[in-house]
Coordinates of N, CA and C and ligand atoms in Angstrom, one line a residue:
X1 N 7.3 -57.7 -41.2 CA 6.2 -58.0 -40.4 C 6.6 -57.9 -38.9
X2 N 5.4 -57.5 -38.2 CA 6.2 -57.2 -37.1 C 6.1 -58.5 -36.1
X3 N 7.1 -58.8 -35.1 CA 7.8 -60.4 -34.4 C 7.0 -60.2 -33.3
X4 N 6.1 -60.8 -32.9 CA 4.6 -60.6 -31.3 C 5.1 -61.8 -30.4
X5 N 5.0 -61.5 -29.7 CA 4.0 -62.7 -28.3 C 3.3 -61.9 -27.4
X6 N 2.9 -63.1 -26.7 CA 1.9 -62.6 -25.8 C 3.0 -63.0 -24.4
X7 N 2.4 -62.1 -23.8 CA 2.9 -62.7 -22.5 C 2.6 -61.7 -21.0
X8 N 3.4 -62.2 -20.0 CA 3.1 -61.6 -18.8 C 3.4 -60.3 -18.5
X9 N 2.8 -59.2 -18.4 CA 4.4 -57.8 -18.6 C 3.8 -57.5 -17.6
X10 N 5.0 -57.4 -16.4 CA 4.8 -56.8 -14.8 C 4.8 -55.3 -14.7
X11 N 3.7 -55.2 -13.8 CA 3.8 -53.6 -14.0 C 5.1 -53.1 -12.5
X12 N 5.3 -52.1 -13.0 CA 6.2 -50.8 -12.3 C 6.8 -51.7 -11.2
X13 N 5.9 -51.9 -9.9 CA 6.2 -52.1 -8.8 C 7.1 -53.6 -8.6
X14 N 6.2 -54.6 -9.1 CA 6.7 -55.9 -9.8 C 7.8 -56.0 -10.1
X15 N 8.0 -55.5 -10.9 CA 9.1 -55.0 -12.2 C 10.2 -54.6 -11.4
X16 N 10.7 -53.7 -10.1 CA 11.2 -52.8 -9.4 C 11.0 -54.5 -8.4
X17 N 11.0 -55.3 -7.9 CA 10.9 -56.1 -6.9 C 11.9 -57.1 -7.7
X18 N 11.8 -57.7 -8.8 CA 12.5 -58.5 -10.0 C 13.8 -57.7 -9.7
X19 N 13.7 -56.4 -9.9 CA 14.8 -55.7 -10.3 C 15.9 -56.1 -8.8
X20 N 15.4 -55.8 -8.0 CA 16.1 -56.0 -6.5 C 16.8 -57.5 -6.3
X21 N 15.7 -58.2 -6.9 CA 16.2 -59.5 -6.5 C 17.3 -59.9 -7.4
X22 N 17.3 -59.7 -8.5 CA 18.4 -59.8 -9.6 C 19.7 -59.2 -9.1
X23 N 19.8 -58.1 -8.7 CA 20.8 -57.4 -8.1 C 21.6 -57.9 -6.8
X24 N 20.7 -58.5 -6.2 CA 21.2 -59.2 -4.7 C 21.5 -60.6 -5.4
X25 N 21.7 -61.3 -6.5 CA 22.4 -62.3 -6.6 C 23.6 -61.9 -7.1
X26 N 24.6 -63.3 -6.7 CA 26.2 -63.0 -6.7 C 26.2 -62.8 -8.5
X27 N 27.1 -61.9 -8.5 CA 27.5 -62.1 -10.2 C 27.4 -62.8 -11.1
X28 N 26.8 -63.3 -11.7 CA 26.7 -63.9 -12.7 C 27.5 -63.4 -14.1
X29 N 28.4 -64.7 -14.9 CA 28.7 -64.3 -16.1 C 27.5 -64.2 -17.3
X30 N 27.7 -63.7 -18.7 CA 26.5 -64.1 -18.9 C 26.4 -62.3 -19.8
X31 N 25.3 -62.4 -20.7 CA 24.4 -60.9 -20.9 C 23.2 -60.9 -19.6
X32 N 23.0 -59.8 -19.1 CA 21.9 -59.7 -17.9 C 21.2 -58.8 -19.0
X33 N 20.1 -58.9 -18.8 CA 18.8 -58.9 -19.2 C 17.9 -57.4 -18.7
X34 N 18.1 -56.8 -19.5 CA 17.5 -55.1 -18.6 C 16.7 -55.2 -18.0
X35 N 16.4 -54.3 -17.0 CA 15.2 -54.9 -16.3 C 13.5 -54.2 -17.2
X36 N 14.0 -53.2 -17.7 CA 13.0 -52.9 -18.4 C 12.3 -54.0 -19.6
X37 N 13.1 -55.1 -19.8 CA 12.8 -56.0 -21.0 C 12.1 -57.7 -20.1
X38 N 12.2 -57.7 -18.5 CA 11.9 -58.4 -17.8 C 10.3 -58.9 -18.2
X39 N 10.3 -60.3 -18.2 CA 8.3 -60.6 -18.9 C 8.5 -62.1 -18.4
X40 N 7.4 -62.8 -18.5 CA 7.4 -63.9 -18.7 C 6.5 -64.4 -20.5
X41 N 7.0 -65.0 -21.2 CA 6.9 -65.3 -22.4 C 5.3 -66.4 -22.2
X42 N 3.7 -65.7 -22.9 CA 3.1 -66.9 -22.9 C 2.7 -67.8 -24.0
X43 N 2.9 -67.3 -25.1 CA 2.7 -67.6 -26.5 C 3.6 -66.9 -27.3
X44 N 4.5 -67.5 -27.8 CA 5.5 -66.7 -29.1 C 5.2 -66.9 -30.4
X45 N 4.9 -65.5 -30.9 CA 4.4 -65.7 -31.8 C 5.0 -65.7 -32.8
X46 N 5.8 -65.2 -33.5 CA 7.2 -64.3 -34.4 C 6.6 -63.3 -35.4
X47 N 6.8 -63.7 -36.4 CA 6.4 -62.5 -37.3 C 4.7 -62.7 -38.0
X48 N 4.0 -61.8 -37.9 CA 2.7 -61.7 -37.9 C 1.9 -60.7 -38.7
X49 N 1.2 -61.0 -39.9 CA 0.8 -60.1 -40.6 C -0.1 -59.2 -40.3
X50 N -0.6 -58.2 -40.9 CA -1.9 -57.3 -40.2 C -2.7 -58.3 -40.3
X51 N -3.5 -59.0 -41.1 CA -4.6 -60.1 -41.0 C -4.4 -60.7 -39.7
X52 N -3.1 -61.1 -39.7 CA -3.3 -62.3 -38.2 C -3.2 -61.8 -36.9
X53 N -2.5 -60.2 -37.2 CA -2.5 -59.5 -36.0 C -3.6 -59.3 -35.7
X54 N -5.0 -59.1 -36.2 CA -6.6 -58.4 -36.1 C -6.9 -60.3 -35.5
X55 N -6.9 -61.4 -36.0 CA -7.2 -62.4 -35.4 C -7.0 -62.6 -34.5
X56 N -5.4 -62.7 -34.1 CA -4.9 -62.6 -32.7 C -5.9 -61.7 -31.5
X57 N -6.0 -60.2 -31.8 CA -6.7 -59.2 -31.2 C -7.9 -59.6 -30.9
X58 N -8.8 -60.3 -32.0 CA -9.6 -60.7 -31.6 C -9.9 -61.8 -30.9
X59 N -9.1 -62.3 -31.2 CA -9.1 -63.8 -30.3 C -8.9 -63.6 -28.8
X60 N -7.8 -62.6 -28.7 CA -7.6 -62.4 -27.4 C -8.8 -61.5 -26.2
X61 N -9.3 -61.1 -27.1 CA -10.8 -60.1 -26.9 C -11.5 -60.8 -26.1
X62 N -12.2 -62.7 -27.1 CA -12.6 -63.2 -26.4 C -12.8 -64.1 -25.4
X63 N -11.2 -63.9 -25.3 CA -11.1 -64.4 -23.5 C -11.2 -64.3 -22.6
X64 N -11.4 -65.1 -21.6 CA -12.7 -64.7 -20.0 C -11.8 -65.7 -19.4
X65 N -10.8 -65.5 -18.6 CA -9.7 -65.9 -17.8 C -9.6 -64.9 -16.5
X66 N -9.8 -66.0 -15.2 CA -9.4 -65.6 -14.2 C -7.8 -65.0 -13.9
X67 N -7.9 -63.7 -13.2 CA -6.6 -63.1 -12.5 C -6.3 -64.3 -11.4
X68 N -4.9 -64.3 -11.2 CA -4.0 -65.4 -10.1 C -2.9 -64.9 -10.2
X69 N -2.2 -65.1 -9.2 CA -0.9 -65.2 -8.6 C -0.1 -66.1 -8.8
X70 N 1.5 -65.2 -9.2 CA 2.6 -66.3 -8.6 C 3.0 -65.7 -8.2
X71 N 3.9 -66.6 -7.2 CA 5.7 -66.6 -6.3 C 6.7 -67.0 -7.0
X72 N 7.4 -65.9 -7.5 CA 8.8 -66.4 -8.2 C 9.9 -66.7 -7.0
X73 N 10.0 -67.7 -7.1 CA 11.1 -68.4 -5.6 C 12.3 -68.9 -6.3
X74 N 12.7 -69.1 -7.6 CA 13.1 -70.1 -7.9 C 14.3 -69.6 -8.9
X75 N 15.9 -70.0 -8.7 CA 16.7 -69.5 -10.0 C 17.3 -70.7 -10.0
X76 N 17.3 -70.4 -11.3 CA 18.0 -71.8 -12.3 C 18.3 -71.2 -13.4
X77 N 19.0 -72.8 -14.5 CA 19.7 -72.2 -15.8 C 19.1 -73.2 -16.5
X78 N 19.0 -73.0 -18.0 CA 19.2 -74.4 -19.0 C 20.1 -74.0 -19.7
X79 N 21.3 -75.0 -19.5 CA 22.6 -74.6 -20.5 C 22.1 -74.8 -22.2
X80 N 21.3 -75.7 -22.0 CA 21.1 -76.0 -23.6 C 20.4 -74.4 -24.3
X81 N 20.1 -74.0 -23.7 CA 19.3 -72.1 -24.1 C 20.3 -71.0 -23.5
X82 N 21.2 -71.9 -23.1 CA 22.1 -70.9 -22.5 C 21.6 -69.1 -21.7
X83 N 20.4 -69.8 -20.8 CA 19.7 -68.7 -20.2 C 19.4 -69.0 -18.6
X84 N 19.7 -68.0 -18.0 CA 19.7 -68.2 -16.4 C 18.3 -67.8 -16.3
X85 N 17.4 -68.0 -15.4 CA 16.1 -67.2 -15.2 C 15.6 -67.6 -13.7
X86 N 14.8 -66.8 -13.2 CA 13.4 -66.9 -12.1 C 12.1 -67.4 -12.0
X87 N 11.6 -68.5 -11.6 CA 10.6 -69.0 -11.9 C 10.0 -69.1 -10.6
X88 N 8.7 -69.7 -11.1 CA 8.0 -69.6 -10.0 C 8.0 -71.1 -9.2
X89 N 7.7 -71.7 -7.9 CA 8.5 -72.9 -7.5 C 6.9 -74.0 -7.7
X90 N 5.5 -72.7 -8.2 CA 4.5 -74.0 -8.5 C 3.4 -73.0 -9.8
X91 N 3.3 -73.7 -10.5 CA 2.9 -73.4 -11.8 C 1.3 -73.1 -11.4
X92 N 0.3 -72.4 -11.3 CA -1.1 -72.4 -10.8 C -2.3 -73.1 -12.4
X93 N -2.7 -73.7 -11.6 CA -3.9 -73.8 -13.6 C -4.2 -72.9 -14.3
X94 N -4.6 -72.1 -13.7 CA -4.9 -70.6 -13.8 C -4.3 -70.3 -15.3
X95 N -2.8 -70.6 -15.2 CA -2.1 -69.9 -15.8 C -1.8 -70.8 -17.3
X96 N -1.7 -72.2 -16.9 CA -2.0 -73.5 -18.0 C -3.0 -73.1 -18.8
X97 N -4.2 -73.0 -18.2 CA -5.6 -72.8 -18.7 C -5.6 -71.7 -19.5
X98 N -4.3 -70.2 -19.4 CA -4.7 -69.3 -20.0 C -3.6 -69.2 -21.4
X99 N -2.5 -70.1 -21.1 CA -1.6 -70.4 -22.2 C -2.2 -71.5 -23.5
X100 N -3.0 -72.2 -22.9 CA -3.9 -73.0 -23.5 C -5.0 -72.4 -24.5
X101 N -5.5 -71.5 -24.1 CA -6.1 -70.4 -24.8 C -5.5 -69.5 -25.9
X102 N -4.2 -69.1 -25.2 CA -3.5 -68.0 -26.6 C -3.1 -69.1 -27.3
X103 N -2.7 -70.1 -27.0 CA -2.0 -71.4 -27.7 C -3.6 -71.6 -29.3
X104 N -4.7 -71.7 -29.0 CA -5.8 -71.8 -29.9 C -5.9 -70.4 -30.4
X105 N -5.8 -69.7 -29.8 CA -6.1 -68.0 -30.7 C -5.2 -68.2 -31.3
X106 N -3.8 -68.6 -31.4 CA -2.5 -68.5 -32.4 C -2.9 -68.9 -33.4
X107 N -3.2 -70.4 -33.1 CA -3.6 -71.6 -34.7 C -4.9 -70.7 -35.1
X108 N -5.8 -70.3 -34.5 CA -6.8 -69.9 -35.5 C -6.1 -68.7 -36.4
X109 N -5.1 -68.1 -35.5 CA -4.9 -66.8 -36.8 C -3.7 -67.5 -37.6
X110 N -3.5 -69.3 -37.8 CA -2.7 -70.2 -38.7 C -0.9 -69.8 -38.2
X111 N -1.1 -69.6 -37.1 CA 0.1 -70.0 -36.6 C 0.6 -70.8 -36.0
X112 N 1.7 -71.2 -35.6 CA 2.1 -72.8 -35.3 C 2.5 -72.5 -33.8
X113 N 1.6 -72.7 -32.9 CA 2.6 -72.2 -31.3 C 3.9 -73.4 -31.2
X114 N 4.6 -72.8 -29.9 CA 5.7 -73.9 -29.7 C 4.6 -74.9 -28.9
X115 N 5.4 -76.1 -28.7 CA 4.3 -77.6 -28.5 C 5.3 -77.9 -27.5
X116 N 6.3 -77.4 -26.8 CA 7.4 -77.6 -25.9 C 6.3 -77.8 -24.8
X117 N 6.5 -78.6 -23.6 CA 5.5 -78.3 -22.7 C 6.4 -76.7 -22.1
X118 N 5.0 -76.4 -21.4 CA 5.4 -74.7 -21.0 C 6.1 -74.7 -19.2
X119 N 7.1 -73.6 -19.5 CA 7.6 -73.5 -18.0 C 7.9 -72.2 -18.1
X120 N 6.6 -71.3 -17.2 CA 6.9 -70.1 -16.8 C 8.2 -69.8 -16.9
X121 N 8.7 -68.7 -16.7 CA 10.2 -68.3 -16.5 C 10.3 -66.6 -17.1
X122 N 11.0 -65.7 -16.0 CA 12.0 -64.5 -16.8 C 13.0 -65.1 -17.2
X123 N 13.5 -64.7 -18.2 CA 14.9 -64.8 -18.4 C 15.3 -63.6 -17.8
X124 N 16.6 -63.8 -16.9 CA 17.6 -62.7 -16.3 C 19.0 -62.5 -17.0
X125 N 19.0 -63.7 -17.9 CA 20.7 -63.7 -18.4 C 21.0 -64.4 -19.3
X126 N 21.7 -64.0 -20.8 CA 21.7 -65.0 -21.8 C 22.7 -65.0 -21.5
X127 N 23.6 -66.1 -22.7 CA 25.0 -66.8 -22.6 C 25.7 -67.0 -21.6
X128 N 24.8 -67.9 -20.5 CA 25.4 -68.6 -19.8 C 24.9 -70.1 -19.7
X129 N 26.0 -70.7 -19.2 CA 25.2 -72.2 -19.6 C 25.3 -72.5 -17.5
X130 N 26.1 -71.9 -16.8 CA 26.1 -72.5 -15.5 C 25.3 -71.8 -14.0
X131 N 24.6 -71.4 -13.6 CA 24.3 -71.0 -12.4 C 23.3 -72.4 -11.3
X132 N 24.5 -72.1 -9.7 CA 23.7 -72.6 -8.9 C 22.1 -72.4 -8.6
X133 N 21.5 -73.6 -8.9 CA 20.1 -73.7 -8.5 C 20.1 -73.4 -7.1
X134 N 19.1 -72.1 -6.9 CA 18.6 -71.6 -5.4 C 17.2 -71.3 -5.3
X135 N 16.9 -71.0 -4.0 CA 15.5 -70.7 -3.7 C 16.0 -69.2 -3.5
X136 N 15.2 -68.5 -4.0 CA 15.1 -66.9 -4.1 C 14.4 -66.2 -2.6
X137 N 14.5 -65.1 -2.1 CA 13.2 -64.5 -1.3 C 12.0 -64.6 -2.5
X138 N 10.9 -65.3 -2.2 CA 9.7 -65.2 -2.9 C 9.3 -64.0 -2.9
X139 N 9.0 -63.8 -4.0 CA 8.2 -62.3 -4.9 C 7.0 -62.7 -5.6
X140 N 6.0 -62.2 -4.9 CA 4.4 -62.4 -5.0 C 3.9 -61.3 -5.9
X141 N 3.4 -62.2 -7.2 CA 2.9 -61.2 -8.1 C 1.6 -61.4 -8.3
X142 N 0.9 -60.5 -8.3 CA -0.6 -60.6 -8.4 C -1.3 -60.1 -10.0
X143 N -1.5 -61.5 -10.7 CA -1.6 -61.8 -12.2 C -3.3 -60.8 -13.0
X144 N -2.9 -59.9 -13.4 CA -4.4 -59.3 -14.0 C -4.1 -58.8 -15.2
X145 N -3.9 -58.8 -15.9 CA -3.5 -58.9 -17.2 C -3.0 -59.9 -17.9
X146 N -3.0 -60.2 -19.1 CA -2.2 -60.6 -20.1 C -1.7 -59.7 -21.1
X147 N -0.7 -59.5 -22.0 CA -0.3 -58.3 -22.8 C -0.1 -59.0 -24.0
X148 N 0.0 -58.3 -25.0 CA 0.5 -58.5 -26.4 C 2.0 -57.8 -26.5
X149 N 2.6 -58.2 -27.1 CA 4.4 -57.6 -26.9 C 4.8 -57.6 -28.3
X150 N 5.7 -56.3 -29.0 CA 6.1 -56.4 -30.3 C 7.6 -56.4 -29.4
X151 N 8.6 -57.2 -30.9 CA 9.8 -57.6 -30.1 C 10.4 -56.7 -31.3
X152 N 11.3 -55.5 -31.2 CA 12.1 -55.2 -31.9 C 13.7 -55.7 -32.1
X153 N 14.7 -56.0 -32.7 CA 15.4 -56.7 -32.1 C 16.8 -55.8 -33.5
X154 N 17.6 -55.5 -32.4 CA 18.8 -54.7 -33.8 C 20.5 -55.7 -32.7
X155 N 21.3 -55.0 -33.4 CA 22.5 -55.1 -32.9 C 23.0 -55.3 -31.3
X156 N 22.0 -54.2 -30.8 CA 22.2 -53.8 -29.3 C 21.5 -54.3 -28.6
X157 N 20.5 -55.3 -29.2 CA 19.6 -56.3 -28.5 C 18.3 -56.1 -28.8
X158 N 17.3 -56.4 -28.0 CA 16.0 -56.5 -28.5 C 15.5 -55.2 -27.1
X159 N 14.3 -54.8 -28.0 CA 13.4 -53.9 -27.3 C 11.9 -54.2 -27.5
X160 N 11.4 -54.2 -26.0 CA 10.2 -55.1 -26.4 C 8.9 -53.9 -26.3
X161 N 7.9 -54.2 -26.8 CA 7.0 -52.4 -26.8 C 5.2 -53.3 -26.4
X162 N 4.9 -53.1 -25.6 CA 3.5 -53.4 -25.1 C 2.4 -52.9 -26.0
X163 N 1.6 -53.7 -26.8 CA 0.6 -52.9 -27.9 C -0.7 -53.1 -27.1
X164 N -1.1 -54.1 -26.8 CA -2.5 -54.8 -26.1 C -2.0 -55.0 -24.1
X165 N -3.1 -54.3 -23.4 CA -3.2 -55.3 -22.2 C -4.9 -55.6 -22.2
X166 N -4.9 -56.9 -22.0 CA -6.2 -57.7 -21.8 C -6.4 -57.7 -19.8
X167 N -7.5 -57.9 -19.5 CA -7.9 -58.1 -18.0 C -8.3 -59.5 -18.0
X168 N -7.3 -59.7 -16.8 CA -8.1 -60.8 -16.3 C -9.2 -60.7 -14.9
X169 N -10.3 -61.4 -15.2 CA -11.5 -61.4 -14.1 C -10.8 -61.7 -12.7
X170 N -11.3 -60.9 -11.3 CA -11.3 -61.0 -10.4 C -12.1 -61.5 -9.7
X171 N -11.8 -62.6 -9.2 CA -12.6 -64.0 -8.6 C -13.8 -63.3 -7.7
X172 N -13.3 -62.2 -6.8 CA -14.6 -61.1 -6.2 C -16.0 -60.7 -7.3
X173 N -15.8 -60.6 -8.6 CA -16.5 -60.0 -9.3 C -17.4 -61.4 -9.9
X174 N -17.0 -62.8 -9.7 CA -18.2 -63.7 -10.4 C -19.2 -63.6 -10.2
X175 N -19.9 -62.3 -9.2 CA -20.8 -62.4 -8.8 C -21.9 -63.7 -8.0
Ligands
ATP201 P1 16.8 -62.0 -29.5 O1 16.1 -63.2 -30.1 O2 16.9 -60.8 -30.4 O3 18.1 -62.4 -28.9 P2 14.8 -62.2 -27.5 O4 14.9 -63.7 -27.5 O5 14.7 -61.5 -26.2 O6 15.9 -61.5 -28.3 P3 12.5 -62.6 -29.2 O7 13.3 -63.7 -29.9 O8 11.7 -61.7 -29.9 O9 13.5 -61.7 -28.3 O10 11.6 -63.4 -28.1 C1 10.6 -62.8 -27.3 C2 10.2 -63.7 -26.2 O11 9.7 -64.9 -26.8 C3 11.4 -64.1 -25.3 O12 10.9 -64.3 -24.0 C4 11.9 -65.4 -25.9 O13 12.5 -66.2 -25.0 C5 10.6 -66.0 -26.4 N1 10.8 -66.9 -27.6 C6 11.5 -66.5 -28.7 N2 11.4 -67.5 -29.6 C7 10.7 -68.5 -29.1 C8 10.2 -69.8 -29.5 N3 10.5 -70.3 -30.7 N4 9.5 -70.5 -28.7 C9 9.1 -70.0 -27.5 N5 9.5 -68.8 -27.0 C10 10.2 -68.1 -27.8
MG202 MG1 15.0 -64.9 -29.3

Protein backbone atom coordinates (compact mmCIF):
# COMPACT_ATOMS: atom_id res chain seq x y z
CA UNK A 1 0.00 0.00 0.00
CA UNK A 2 1.25 3.00 -0.86
CA UNK A 3 2.57 5.52 2.63
CA UNK A 4 0.59 9.36 1.79
CA UNK A 5 0.39 12.64 3.53
CA UNK A 6 -0.83 15.55 2.71
CA UNK A 7 1.09 18.41 3.07
CA UNK A 8 2.69 21.80 2.04
CA UNK A 9 5.01 21.26 -1.19
CA UNK A 10 6.89 24.64 -2.07
CA UNK A 11 7.04 25.28 -5.46
CA UNK A 12 10.63 25.94 -7.47
CA UNK A 13 11.25 29.38 -6.25
CA UNK A 14 10.33 28.78 -2.53
CA UNK A 15 12.07 25.65 -2.58
CA UNK A 16 15.46 27.50 -4.10
CA UNK A 17 14.97 30.30 -1.07
CA UNK A 18 14.82 27.22 1.73
CA UNK A 19 17.63 25.91 -0.21
CA UNK A 20 19.83 29.27 0.45
CA UNK A 21 18.93 29.56 3.79
CA UNK A 22 19.91 26.07 4.82
CA UNK A 23 23.24 26.49 3.25
CA UNK A 24 24.12 29.82 4.97
CA UNK A 25 23.69 28.03 8.38
CA UNK A 26 27.00 26.94 10.23
CA UNK A 27 27.33 23.22 9.81
CA UNK A 28 25.33 21.18 11.35
CA UNK A 29 25.98 17.42 12.37
CA UNK A 30 23.27 15.35 11.60
CA UNK A 31 21.68 13.74 7.92
CA UNK A 32 20.65 17.12 5.96
CA UNK A 33 17.59 16.69 4.24
CA UNK A 34 17.73 17.17 0.29
CA UNK A 35 16.39 20.01 -0.66
CA UNK A 36 14.31 18.48 -3.30
CA UNK A 37 12.46 16.33 -0.26
CA UNK A 38 11.94 19.87 1.62
CA UNK A 39 7.72 20.13 2.63
CA UNK A 40 6.03 20.96 5.54
CA UNK A 41 4.08 17.73 6.76
CA UNK A 42 -0.06 18.48 7.14
CA UNK A 43 -1.65 15.24 7.76
CA UNK A 44 0.34 11.84 7.83
CA UNK A 45 -1.20 9.54 6.60
CA UNK A 46 0.93 6.11 6.16
CA UNK A 47 -0.17 3.30 4.25
CA UNK A 48 -3.44 3.67 2.35
CA UNK A 49 -5.50 1.53 0.30
CA UNK A 50 -7.07 2.32 -3.13
CA UNK A 51 -10.53 2.66 -1.32
CA UNK A 52 -9.18 5.25 1.11
CA UNK A 53 -6.97 6.74 -1.33
CA UNK A 54 -10.42 7.75 -3.63
CA UNK A 55 -11.95 9.01 0.00
CA UNK A 56 -9.09 10.94 0.83
CA UNK A 57 -9.27 12.48 -2.98
CA UNK A 58 -12.46 13.12 -2.47
CA UNK A 59 -12.44 14.56 0.58
CA UNK A 60 -9.84 16.70 -0.27
CA UNK A 61 -11.91 17.85 -3.48
CA UNK A 62 -14.29 19.15 -1.12
CA UNK A 63 -12.38 21.62 0.42
CA UNK A 64 -12.86 25.46 0.15
CA UNK A 65 -9.83 26.89 2.18
CA UNK A 66 -8.38 30.14 1.93
CA UNK A 67 -4.62 30.68 0.35
CA UNK A 68 -2.21 32.57 3.24
CA UNK A 69 1.14 33.05 3.99
CA UNK A 70 3.97 32.17 6.18
CA UNK A 71 7.39 33.50 7.37
CA UNK A 72 9.72 30.82 8.09
CA UNK A 73 12.08 32.89 10.65
CA UNK A 74 12.66 30.37 12.94
CA UNK A 75 15.51 27.25 13.50
CA UNK A 76 15.27 24.90 16.10
CA UNK A 77 15.64 21.20 17.15
CA UNK A 78 13.64 18.49 19.10
CA UNK A 79 16.24 16.11 20.38
CA UNK A 80 13.53 13.73 21.31
CA UNK A 81 12.87 13.35 17.08
CA UNK A 82 16.23 13.96 16.74
CA UNK A 83 15.33 16.60 13.91
CA UNK A 84 16.64 20.13 13.35
CA UNK A 85 14.03 22.17 11.31
CA UNK A 86 12.64 25.88 10.10
CA UNK A 87 9.53 27.03 11.25
CA UNK A 88 7.53 29.71 10.95
CA UNK A 89 7.80 32.32 14.17
CA UNK A 90 3.62 32.63 14.03
CA UNK A 91 1.26 29.83 13.07
CA UNK A 92 -1.80 31.77 10.86
CA UNK A 93 -5.57 30.12 11.42
CA UNK A 94 -5.63 29.84 8.04
CA UNK A 95 -3.51 27.08 8.28
CA UNK A 96 -5.08 25.31 11.78
CA UNK A 97 -8.39 25.65 10.04
CA UNK A 98 -6.95 23.67 7.04
CA UNK A 99 -5.09 20.86 9.07
CA UNK A 100 -8.35 20.58 10.86
CA UNK A 101 -10.00 19.68 7.72
CA UNK A 102 -7.52 16.96 6.20
CA UNK A 103 -7.45 15.83 9.95
CA UNK A 104 -11.62 14.87 9.22
CA UNK A 105 -11.14 13.75 5.54
CA UNK A 106 -8.45 11.24 7.16
CA UNK A 107 -11.06 9.69 9.82
CA UNK A 108 -13.71 9.64 7.23
CA UNK A 109 -11.55 7.53 4.91
CA UNK A 110 -11.02 5.44 8.80
CA UNK A 111 -7.77 6.59 9.42
CA UNK A 112 -6.42 7.60 12.68
CA UNK A 113 -4.54 11.24 12.21
CA UNK A 114 -1.76 12.09 14.68
CA UNK A 115 -3.67 13.98 17.83
CA UNK A 116 -0.16 15.57 18.69
CA UNK A 117 -1.05 19.25 18.75
CA UNK A 118 0.42 20.50 15.24
CA UNK A 119 3.63 22.57 14.67
CA UNK A 120 4.36 23.54 11.24
CA UNK A 121 7.95 22.72 10.57
CA UNK A 122 10.57 21.51 7.44
CA UNK A 123 12.61 19.25 8.67
CA UNK A 124 16.35 20.18 7.45
CA UNK A 125 18.24 17.40 9.38
CA UNK A 126 17.73 14.10 11.03
CA UNK A 127 19.92 12.56 13.77
CA UNK A 128 20.70 15.35 15.56
CA UNK A 129 19.52 15.94 18.92
CA UNK A 130 21.47 19.62 19.41
CA UNK A 131 21.24 22.99 17.28
CA UNK A 132 21.30 26.60 18.64
CA UNK A 133 17.79 28.12 18.53
CA UNK A 134 18.01 31.34 15.96
CA UNK A 135 15.95 33.66 14.19
CA UNK A 136 16.56 32.98 10.47
CA UNK A 137 16.33 35.93 7.47
CA UNK A 138 12.48 35.53 7.18
CA UNK A 139 11.37 33.73 4.00
CA UNK A 140 7.86 34.65 2.90
CA UNK A 141 5.91 31.96 1.40
CA UNK A 142 2.76 32.63 -0.32
CA UNK A 143 0.42 29.39 0.63
CA UNK A 144 -1.96 28.26 -2.57
CA UNK A 145 -2.01 24.84 -2.61
CA UNK A 146 -2.24 21.97 -0.56
CA UNK A 147 -0.66 18.58 -2.08
CA UNK A 148 -1.02 14.96 -1.58
CA UNK A 149 2.55 13.27 -1.27
CA UNK A 150 3.44 9.44 -1.73
CA UNK A 151 6.54 8.74 0.49
CA UNK A 152 8.81 6.05 -1.08
CA UNK A 153 11.24 5.08 1.34
CA UNK A 154 14.43 2.33 0.59
CA UNK A 155 17.91 2.15 2.02
CA UNK A 156 19.16 5.52 0.65
CA UNK A 157 16.29 7.34 2.24
CA UNK A 158 12.94 8.37 1.27
CA UNK A 159 11.72 9.97 -2.00
CA UNK A 160 8.77 11.87 -1.85
CA UNK A 161 6.50 12.09 -5.43
CA UNK A 162 3.53 14.76 -5.57
CA UNK A 163 0.18 12.90 -6.88
CA UNK A 164 -2.66 15.68 -6.06
CA UNK A 165 -2.27 19.63 -5.87
CA UNK A 166 -5.52 21.13 -4.45
CA UNK A 167 -6.02 25.29 -4.71
CA UNK A 168 -6.49 27.21 -2.21
CA UNK A 169 -9.09 30.36 -2.75
CA UNK A 170 -7.73 33.79 -3.09
CA UNK A 171 -9.19 36.29 -0.72
CA UNK A 172 -9.43 38.81 -4.14
CA UNK A 173 -11.77 36.22 -5.64
CA UNK A 174 -14.73 36.03 -2.64
CA UNK A 175 -16.18 38.22 -4.68
P1 LIG B 1 11.82 7.79 6.82
O1 LIG B 1 10.65 7.52 7.71
O2 LIG B 1 11.96 6.81 5.71
O3 LIG B 1 13.08 8.06 7.55
P2 LIG B 1 10.51 10.30 6.31
O4 LIG B 1 10.19 10.41 7.76
O5 LIG B 1 11.04 11.49 5.58
O6 LIG B 1 11.56 9.15 6.05
P3 LIG B 1 7.84 9.40 6.08
O7 LIG B 1 8.01 8.60 7.35
O8 LIG B 1 7.09 8.79 4.95
O9 LIG B 1 9.25 9.83 5.51
O10 LIG B 1 7.15 10.76 6.51
C1 LIG B 1 6.63 11.67 5.59
C2 LIG B 1 6.35 12.96 6.35
O11 LIG B 1 5.39 12.71 7.37
C3 LIG B 1 7.58 13.52 7.08
O12 LIG B 1 7.46 14.94 7.11
C4 LIG B 1 7.45 12.97 8.47
O13 LIG B 1 8.06 13.80 9.43
C5 LIG B 1 5.94 12.96 8.67
N1 LIG B 1 5.52 11.86 9.54
C6 LIG B 1 5.92 10.59 9.48
N2 LIG B 1 5.32 9.83 10.43
C7 LIG B 1 4.51 10.66 11.11
C8 LIG B 1 3.60 10.50 12.21
N3 LIG B 1 3.40 9.33 12.79
N4 LIG B 1 2.95 11.59 12.64
C9 LIG B 1 3.12 12.78 12.06
N5 LIG B 1 3.94 13.01 11.02
C10 LIG B 1 4.64 11.97 10.55
MG1 LIG C 1 9.44 8.82 9.00
Amino acid sequence: MPRLFFALWPDDLTRSRFAAAVESLPKMPGRPVPVRNLHVTLVFLGGVNAEQQQVLQQGADGIHAPSFSLTISQLGCWPHAAVAWLAPGVVPPALVDLVTQLQSVCRNAGLEPDTRPYHPHLTIARKIRRVAPANIDPIFWQISRFSLIKSVSDRAGSEYHPLVHWPLFSSSNMG
